[in-house]
Short mmCIF file of C-alpha atoms in Angstrom, two decimals:
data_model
loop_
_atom_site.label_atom_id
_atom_site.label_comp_id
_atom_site.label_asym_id
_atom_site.label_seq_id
_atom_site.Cartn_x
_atom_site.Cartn_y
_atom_site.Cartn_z
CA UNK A 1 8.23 -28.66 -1.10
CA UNK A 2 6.88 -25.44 -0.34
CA UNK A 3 3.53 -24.64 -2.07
CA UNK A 4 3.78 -21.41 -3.96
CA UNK A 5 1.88 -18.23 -2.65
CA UNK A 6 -1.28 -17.60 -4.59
CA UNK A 7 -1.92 -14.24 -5.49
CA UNK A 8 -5.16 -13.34 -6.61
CA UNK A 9 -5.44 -10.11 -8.80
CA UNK A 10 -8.31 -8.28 -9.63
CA UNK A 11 -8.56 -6.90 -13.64
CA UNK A 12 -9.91 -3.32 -11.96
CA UNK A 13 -11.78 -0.96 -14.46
CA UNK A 14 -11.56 -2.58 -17.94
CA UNK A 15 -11.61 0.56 -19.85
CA UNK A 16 -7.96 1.57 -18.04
CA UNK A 17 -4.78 0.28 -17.52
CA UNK A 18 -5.64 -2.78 -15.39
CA UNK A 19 -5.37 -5.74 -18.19
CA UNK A 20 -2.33 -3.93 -19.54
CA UNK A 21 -0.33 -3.36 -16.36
CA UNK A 22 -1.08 -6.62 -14.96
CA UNK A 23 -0.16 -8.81 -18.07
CA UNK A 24 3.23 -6.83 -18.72
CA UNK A 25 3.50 -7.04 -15.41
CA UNK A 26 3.15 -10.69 -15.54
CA UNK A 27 4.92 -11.35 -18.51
CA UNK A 28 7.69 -12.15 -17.12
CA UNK A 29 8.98 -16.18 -17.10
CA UNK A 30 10.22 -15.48 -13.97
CA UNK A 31 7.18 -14.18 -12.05
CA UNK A 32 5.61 -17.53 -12.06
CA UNK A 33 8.14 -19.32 -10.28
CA UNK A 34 7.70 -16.75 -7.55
CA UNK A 35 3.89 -17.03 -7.28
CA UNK A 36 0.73 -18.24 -8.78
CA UNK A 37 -0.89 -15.64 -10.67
CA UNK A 38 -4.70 -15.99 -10.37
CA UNK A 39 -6.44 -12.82 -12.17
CA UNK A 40 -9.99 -12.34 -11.81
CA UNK A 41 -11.83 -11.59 -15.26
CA UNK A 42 -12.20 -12.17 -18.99
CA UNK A 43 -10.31 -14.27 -20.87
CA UNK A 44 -11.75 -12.60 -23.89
CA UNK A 45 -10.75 -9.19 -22.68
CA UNK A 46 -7.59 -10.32 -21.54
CA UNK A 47 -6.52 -11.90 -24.85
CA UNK A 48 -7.52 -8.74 -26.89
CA UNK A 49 -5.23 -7.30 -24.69
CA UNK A 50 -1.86 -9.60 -24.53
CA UNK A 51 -2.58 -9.62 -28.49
CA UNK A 52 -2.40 -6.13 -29.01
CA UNK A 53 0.97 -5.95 -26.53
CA UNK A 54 2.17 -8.81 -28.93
CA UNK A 55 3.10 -10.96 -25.79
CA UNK A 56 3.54 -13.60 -27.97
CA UNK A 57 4.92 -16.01 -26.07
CA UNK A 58 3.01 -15.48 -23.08
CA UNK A 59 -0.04 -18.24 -22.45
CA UNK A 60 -3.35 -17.52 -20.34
CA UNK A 61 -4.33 -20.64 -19.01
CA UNK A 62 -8.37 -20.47 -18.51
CA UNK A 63 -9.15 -22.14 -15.11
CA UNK A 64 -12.72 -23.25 -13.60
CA UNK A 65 -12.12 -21.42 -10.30
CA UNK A 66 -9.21 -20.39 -8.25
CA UNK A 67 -9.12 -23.38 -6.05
CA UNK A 68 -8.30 -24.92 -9.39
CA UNK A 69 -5.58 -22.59 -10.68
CA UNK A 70 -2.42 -24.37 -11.50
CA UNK A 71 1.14 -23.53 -10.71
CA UNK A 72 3.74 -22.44 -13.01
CA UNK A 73 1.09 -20.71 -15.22
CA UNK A 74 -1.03 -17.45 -15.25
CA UNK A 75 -4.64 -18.61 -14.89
CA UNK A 76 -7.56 -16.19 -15.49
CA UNK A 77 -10.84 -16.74 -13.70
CA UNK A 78 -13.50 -15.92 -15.67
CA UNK A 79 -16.25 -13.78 -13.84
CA UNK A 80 -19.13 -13.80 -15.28
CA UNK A 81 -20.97 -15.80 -18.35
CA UNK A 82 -21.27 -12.58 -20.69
CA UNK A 83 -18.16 -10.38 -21.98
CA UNK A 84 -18.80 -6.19 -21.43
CA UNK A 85 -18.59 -3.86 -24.21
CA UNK A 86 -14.94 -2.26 -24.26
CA UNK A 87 -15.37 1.73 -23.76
CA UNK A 88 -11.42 2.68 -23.62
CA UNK A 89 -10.59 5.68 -21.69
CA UNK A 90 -14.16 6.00 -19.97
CA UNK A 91 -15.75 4.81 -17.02
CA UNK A 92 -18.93 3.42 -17.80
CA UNK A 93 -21.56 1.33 -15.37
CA UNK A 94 -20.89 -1.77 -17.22
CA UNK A 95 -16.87 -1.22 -16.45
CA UNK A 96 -17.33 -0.13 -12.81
CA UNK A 97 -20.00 -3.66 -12.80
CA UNK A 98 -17.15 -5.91 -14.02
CA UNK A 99 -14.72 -4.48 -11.49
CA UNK A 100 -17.18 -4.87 -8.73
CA UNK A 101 -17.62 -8.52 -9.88
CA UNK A 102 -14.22 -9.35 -9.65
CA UNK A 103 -13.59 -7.77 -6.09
CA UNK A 104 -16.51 -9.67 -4.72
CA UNK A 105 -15.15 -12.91 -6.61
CA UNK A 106 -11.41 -12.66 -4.95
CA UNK A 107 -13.19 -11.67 -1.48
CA UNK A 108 -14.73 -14.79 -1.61
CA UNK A 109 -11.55 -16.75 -2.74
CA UNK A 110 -9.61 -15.10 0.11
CA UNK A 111 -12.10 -16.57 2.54
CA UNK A 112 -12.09 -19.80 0.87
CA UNK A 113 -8.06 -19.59 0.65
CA UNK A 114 -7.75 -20.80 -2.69
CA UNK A 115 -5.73 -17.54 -2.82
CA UNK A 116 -3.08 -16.12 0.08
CA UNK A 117 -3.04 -12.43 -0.85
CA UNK A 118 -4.66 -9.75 -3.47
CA UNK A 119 -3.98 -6.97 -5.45
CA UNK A 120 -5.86 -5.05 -7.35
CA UNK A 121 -5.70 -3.03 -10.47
CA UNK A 122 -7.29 0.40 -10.46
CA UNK A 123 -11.09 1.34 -10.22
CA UNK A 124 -13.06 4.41 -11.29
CA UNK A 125 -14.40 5.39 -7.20
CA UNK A 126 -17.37 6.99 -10.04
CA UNK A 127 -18.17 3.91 -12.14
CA UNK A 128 -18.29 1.05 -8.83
CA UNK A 129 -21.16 3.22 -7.09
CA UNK A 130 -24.27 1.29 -7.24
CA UNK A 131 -26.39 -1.15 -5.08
CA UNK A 132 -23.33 -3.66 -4.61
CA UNK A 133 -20.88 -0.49 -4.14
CA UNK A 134 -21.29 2.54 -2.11
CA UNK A 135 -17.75 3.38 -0.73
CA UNK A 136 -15.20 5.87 -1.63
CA UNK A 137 -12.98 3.39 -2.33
CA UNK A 138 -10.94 -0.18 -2.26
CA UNK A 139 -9.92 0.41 1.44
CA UNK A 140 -13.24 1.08 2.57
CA UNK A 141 -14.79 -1.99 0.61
CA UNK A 142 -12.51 -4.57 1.67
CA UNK A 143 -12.76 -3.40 5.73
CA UNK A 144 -16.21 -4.55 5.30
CA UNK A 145 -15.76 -6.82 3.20
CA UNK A 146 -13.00 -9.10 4.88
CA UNK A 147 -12.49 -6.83 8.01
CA UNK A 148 -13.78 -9.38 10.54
CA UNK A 149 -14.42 -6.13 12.86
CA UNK A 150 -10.57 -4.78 12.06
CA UNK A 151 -10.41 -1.31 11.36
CA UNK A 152 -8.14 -0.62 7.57
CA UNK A 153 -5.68 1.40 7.74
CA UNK A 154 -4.02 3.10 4.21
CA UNK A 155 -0.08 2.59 4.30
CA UNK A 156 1.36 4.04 0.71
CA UNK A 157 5.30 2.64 0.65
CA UNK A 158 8.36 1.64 -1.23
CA UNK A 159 11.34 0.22 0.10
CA UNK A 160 12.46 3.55 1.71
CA UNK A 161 9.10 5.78 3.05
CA UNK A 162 5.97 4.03 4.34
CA UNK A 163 3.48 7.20 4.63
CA UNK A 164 -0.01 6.38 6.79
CA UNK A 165 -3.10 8.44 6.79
CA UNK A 166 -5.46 10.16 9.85
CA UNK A 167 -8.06 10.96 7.38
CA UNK A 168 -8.38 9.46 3.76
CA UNK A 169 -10.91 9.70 0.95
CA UNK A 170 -12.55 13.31 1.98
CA UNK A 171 -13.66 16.23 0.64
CA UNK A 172 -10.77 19.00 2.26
CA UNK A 173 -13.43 21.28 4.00
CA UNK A 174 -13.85 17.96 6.51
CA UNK A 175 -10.24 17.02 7.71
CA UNK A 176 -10.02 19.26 10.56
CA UNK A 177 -13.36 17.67 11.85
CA UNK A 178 -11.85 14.14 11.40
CA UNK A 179 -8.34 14.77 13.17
CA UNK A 180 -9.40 14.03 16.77
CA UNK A 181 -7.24 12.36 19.85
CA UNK A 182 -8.46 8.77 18.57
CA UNK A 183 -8.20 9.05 14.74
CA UNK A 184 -4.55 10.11 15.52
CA UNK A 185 -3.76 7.38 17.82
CA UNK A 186 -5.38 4.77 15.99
CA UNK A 187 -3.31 6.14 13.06
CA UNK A 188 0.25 5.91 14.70
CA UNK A 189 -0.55 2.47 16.58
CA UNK A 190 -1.98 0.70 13.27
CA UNK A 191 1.17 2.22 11.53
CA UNK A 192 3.63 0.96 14.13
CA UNK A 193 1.69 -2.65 15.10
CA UNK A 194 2.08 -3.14 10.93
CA UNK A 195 5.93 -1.58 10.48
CA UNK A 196 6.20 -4.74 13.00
CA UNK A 197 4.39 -7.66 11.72
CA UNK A 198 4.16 -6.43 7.78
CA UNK A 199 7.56 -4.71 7.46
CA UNK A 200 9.49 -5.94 10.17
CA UNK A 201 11.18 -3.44 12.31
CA UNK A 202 11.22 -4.52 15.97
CA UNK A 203 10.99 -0.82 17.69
CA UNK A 204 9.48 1.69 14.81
CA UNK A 205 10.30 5.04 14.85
CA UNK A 206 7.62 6.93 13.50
CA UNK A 207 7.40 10.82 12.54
CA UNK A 208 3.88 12.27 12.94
CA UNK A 209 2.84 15.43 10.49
CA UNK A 210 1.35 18.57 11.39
CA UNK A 211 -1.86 19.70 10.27
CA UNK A 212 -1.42 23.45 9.86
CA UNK A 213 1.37 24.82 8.16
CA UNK A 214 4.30 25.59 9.89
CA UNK A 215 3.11 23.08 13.27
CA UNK A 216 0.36 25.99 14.00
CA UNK A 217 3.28 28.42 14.64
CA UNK A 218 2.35 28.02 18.41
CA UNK A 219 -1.49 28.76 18.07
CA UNK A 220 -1.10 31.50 15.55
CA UNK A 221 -2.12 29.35 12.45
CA UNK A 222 -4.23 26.72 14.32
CA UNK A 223 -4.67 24.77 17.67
CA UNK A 224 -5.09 21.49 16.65
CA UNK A 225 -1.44 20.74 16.85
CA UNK A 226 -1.15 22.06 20.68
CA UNK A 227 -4.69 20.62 21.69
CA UNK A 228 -4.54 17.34 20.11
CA UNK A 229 -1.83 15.70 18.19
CA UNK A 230 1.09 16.65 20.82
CA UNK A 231 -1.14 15.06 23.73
CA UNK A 232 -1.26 11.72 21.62
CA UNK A 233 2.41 11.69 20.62
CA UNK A 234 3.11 12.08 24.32
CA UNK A 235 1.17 9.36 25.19
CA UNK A 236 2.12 7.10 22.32
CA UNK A 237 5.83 7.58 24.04
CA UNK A 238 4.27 7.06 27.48
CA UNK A 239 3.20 3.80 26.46
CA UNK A 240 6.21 2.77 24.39
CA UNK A 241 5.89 3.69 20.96
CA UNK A 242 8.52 6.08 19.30
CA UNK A 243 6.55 8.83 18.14
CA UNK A 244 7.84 12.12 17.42
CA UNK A 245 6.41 15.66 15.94
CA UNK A 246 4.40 17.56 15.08
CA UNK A 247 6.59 18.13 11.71
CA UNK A 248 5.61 20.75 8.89
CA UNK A 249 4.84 18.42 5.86
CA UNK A 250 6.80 20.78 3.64
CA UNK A 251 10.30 21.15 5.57
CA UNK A 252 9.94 17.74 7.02
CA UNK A 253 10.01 16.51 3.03
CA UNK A 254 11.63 19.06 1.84
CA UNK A 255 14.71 18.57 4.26
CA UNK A 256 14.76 15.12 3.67
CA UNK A 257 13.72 14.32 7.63
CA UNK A 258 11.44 11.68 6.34
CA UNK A 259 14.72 9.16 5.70
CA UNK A 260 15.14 9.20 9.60
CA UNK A 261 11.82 7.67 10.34
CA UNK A 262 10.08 4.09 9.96
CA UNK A 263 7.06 5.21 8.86
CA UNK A 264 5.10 8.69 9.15
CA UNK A 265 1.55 9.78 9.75
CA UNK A 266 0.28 12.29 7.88
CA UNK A 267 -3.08 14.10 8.40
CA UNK A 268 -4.59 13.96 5.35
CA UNK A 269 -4.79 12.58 1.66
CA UNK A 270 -2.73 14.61 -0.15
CA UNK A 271 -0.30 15.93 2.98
CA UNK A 272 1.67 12.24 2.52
CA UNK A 273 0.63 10.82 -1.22
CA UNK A 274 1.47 14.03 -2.99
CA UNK A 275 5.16 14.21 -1.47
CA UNK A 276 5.25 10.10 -1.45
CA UNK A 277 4.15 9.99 -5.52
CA UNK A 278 7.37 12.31 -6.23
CA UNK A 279 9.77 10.32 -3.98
CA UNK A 280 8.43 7.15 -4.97
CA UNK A 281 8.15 7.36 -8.50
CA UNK A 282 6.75 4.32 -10.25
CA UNK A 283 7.62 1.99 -7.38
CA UNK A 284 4.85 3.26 -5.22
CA UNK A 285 2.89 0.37 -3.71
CA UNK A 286 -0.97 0.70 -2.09
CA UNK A 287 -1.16 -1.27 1.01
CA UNK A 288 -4.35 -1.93 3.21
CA UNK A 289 -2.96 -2.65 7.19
CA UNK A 290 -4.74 -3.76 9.55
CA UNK A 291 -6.83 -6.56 8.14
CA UNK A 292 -6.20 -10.46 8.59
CA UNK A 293 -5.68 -10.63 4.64
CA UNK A 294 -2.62 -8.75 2.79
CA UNK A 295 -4.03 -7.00 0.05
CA UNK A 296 -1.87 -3.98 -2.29
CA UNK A 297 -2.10 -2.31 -5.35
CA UNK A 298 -0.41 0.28 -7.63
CA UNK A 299 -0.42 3.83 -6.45
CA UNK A 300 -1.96 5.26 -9.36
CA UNK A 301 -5.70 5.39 -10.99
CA UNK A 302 -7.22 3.84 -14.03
CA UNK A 303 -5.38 6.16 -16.20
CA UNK A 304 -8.10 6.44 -18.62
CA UNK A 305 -5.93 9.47 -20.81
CA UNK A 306 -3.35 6.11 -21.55
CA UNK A 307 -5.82 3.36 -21.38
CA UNK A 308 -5.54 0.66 -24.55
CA UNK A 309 -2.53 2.48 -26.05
CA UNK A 310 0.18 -0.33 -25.20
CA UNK A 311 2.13 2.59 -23.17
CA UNK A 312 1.16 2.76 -19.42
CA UNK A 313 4.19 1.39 -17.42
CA UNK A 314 3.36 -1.79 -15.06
CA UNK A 315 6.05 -1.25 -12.42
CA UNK A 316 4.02 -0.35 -9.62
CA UNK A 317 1.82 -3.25 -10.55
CA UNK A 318 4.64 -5.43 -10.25
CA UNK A 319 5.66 -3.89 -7.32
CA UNK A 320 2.24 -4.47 -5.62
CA UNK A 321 2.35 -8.18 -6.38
CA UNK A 322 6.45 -8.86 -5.03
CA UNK A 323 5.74 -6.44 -2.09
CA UNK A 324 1.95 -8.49 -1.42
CA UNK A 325 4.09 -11.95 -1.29
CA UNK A 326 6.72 -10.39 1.66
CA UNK A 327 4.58 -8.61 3.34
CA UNK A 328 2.27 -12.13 3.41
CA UNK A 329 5.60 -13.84 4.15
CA UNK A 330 6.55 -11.19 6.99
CA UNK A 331 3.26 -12.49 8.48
CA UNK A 332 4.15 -15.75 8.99
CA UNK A 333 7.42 -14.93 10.29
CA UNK A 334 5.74 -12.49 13.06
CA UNK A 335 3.52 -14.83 13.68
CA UNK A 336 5.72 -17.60 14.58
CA UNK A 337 8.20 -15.87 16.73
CA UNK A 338 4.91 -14.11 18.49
CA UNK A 339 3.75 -17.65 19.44
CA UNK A 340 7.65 -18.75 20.45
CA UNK A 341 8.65 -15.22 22.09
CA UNK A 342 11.69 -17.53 23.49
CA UNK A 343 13.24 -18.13 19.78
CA UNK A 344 14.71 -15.03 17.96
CA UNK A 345 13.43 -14.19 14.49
CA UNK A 346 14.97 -12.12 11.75
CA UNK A 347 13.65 -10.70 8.78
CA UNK A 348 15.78 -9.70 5.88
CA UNK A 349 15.21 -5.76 5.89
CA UNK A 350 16.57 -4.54 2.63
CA UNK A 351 16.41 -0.64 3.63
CA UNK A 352 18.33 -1.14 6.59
CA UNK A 353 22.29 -0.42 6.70
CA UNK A 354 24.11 1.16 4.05
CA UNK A 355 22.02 2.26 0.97
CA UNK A 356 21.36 5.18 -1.45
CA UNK A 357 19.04 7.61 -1.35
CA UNK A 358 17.68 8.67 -4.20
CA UNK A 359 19.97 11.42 -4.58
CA UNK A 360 22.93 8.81 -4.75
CA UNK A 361 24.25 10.06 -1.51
CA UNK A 362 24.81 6.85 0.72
CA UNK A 363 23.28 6.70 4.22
CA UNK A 364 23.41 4.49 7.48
CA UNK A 365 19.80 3.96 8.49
CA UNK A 366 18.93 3.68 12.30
CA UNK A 367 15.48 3.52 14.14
CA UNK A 368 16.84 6.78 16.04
CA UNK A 369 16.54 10.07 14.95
CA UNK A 370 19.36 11.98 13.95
CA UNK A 371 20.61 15.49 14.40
CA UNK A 372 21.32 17.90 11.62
CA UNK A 373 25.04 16.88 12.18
CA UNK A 374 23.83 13.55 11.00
CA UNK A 375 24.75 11.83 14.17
CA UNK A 376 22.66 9.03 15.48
CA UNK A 377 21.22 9.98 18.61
CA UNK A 378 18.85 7.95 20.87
CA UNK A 379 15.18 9.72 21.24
CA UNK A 380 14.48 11.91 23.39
CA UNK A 381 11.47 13.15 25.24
CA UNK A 382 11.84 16.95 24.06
CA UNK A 383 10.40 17.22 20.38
CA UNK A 384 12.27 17.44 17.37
CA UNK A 385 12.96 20.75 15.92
CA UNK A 386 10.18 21.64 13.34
CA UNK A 387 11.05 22.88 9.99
CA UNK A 388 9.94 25.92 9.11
CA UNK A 389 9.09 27.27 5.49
#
């Protein structure tokens, strides 16, 4: 018998949403006969919190360490000896401490493999910075952490639109500094090397974003699009890889050109989450590519404004846990059929063939582009028409 995939999950800031996103999340009978739910954090806190959802019927079961979890149940790992002080709604030290405690605790338990895969629940990027903590985020943590020398890569995706970044946690006045000929092309071959072995598609087909508006409008509103991301979308297709653009974010979303693709590259932060957030709704997932451990989380923050008030929704929580367990499951598949290139592997692709869109219109997806017409039409080495505001 199989064993069932462990998945670690970190209780994030305690004075947010973490504890109550992850235990409606996990309240469900169902979820552990999927997995084994290992959270990392206080039983104390944790109680206080399934009491006041009145999740009556739901049992914490309090294990010594997370080799030691048991199956069938949600086990809690406590973290440290002494319980914090509750602050609700507010990032404190002693709330960004207890989340760094429990990241550093499921690091550890990844190594060890007494869990397959994390998640985590949201931090305060404020309340973590200390000694043990000096990075803008989760991403950036965990490539040091359990990079082994691979560089992280940010993939935000639900079943339909997989959006990775150039450039993540930065101020705006330094993006145009970090888009260079190698942060591009690392971008678009992490994104395509993981729509393979995380997502499985066998040839992605991958839109790549514009950093000025309107593609530079031929030099008039920028060069960066003539001098450097055309050059690397060329040679991405020299080499094999089915890139296409420069798109303008705002037509390319706006015209719905982002259902043609596999996956996009955007430039910058909030040139691919903003768009993603509103198409994705409450099924966003956070991934982290790239490193030899699957980790994800919900797409949104500690929520402090909703924090302890039995009312923040836990579906992109839940989300983050089912879509940890394929994508860890993907893996193995990719894995195997890279070591026996002879045998032929499938992967059940759920946003392939007919579906709707989340207009209700039904659609035939294809790794080709299509034209306006809505033909399927095999890429070509000319560009596709930008959109233009």
């Amino acid at each position: 018998m199989t064993q069932p995939i462990r998945v670690g999950i970190t209780h994030g800031d305690i004075n947010g949403v973490g504890y109550e996103v992850i235990l409606k999340a996990l309240s469900d009978e169902t979820m552990t006969e999927l997995c084994t739910p290992v959270i990392f954090g206080y039983q104390e806190i944790a109680e206080k919190c399934r009491l006041g959802l009145e999740l009556e019927d739901m049992k914490l079961h309090a294990s010594p360490s997370a080799a030691e979890a048991q199956d069938g149940r949600v086990n809690i790992v406590e973290i440290g000896d002494e319980v914090p002080e509750l602050t609700p709604g507010e990032g404190t030290p002693v709330s960004g401490k207890a989340a760094v405690d429990a990241l550093h605790m499921a690091v550890e338990a990844l190594r060890q493999n007494d869990i397959d895969v994390l998640v985590t629940a949201p931090i305060s990027k404020e309340a973590v910075q200390g000694d043990e903590f000096r990075f803008p985020g989760h991403t950036e943590f965990l490539e040091e952490a359990i990079g082994d020398g691979a560089k992280a890569r940010m993939i935000l995706f639900d079943d339909y639109v997989r959006v990775a970044l150039v450039s993540t946690h930065l101020p705006l006045s330094q993006v145009a500094a970090a888009v260079t000929k190698e942060s591009v092309e690392a971008a678009v071959v992490s994104l395509n090397d993981s729509l393979k072995s995380d997502f499985g598609f066998e040839r992605p087909c991958i839109a790549v974003l514009s950093l000025n508006p309107h593609a530079g409008d031929g030099g008039v509103l920028g060069n960066e699009e003539k001098e450097i991301i055309e050059p690397v979308i060329k040679e991405m297709r020299d080499s094999g890889i089915l890139a296409f653009g420069p798109f303008a974010a705002d037509g390319f979303f706006g015209m719905g050109d982002y259902r043609k693709f596999d996956g996009v590259v955007a430039m910058y932060h909030d040139q691919g989450l903003a768009p993603f957030k509103v198409l994705a709704g409450e099924r966003g997932v956070n991934f982290t590519a790239g490193l030899p451990y699957v980790r994800t989380s919900p797409d949104h923050g500690t929520a402090f404004g909703i924090a302890w008030k039995g009312i923040a929704d836990e579906t992109s929580m839940r989300e983050a846990i089912y879509k940890a367990i394929d994508i860890f499951r993907r893996r193995q598949i990719y894995a195997s059929a890279m070591a026996n290139p002879l045998k032929k592997h499938t992967t059940d692709r759920p946003d392939r063939g007919e579906r709707q869109d989340r207009y209700g219109k039904k659609e035939k997806q294809s790794n080709a582009p299509k034209s306006q017409e809505g033909q399927q039409k095999e890429p070509k080495d000319e560009q596709l028409e930008n959109q233009e505001s």
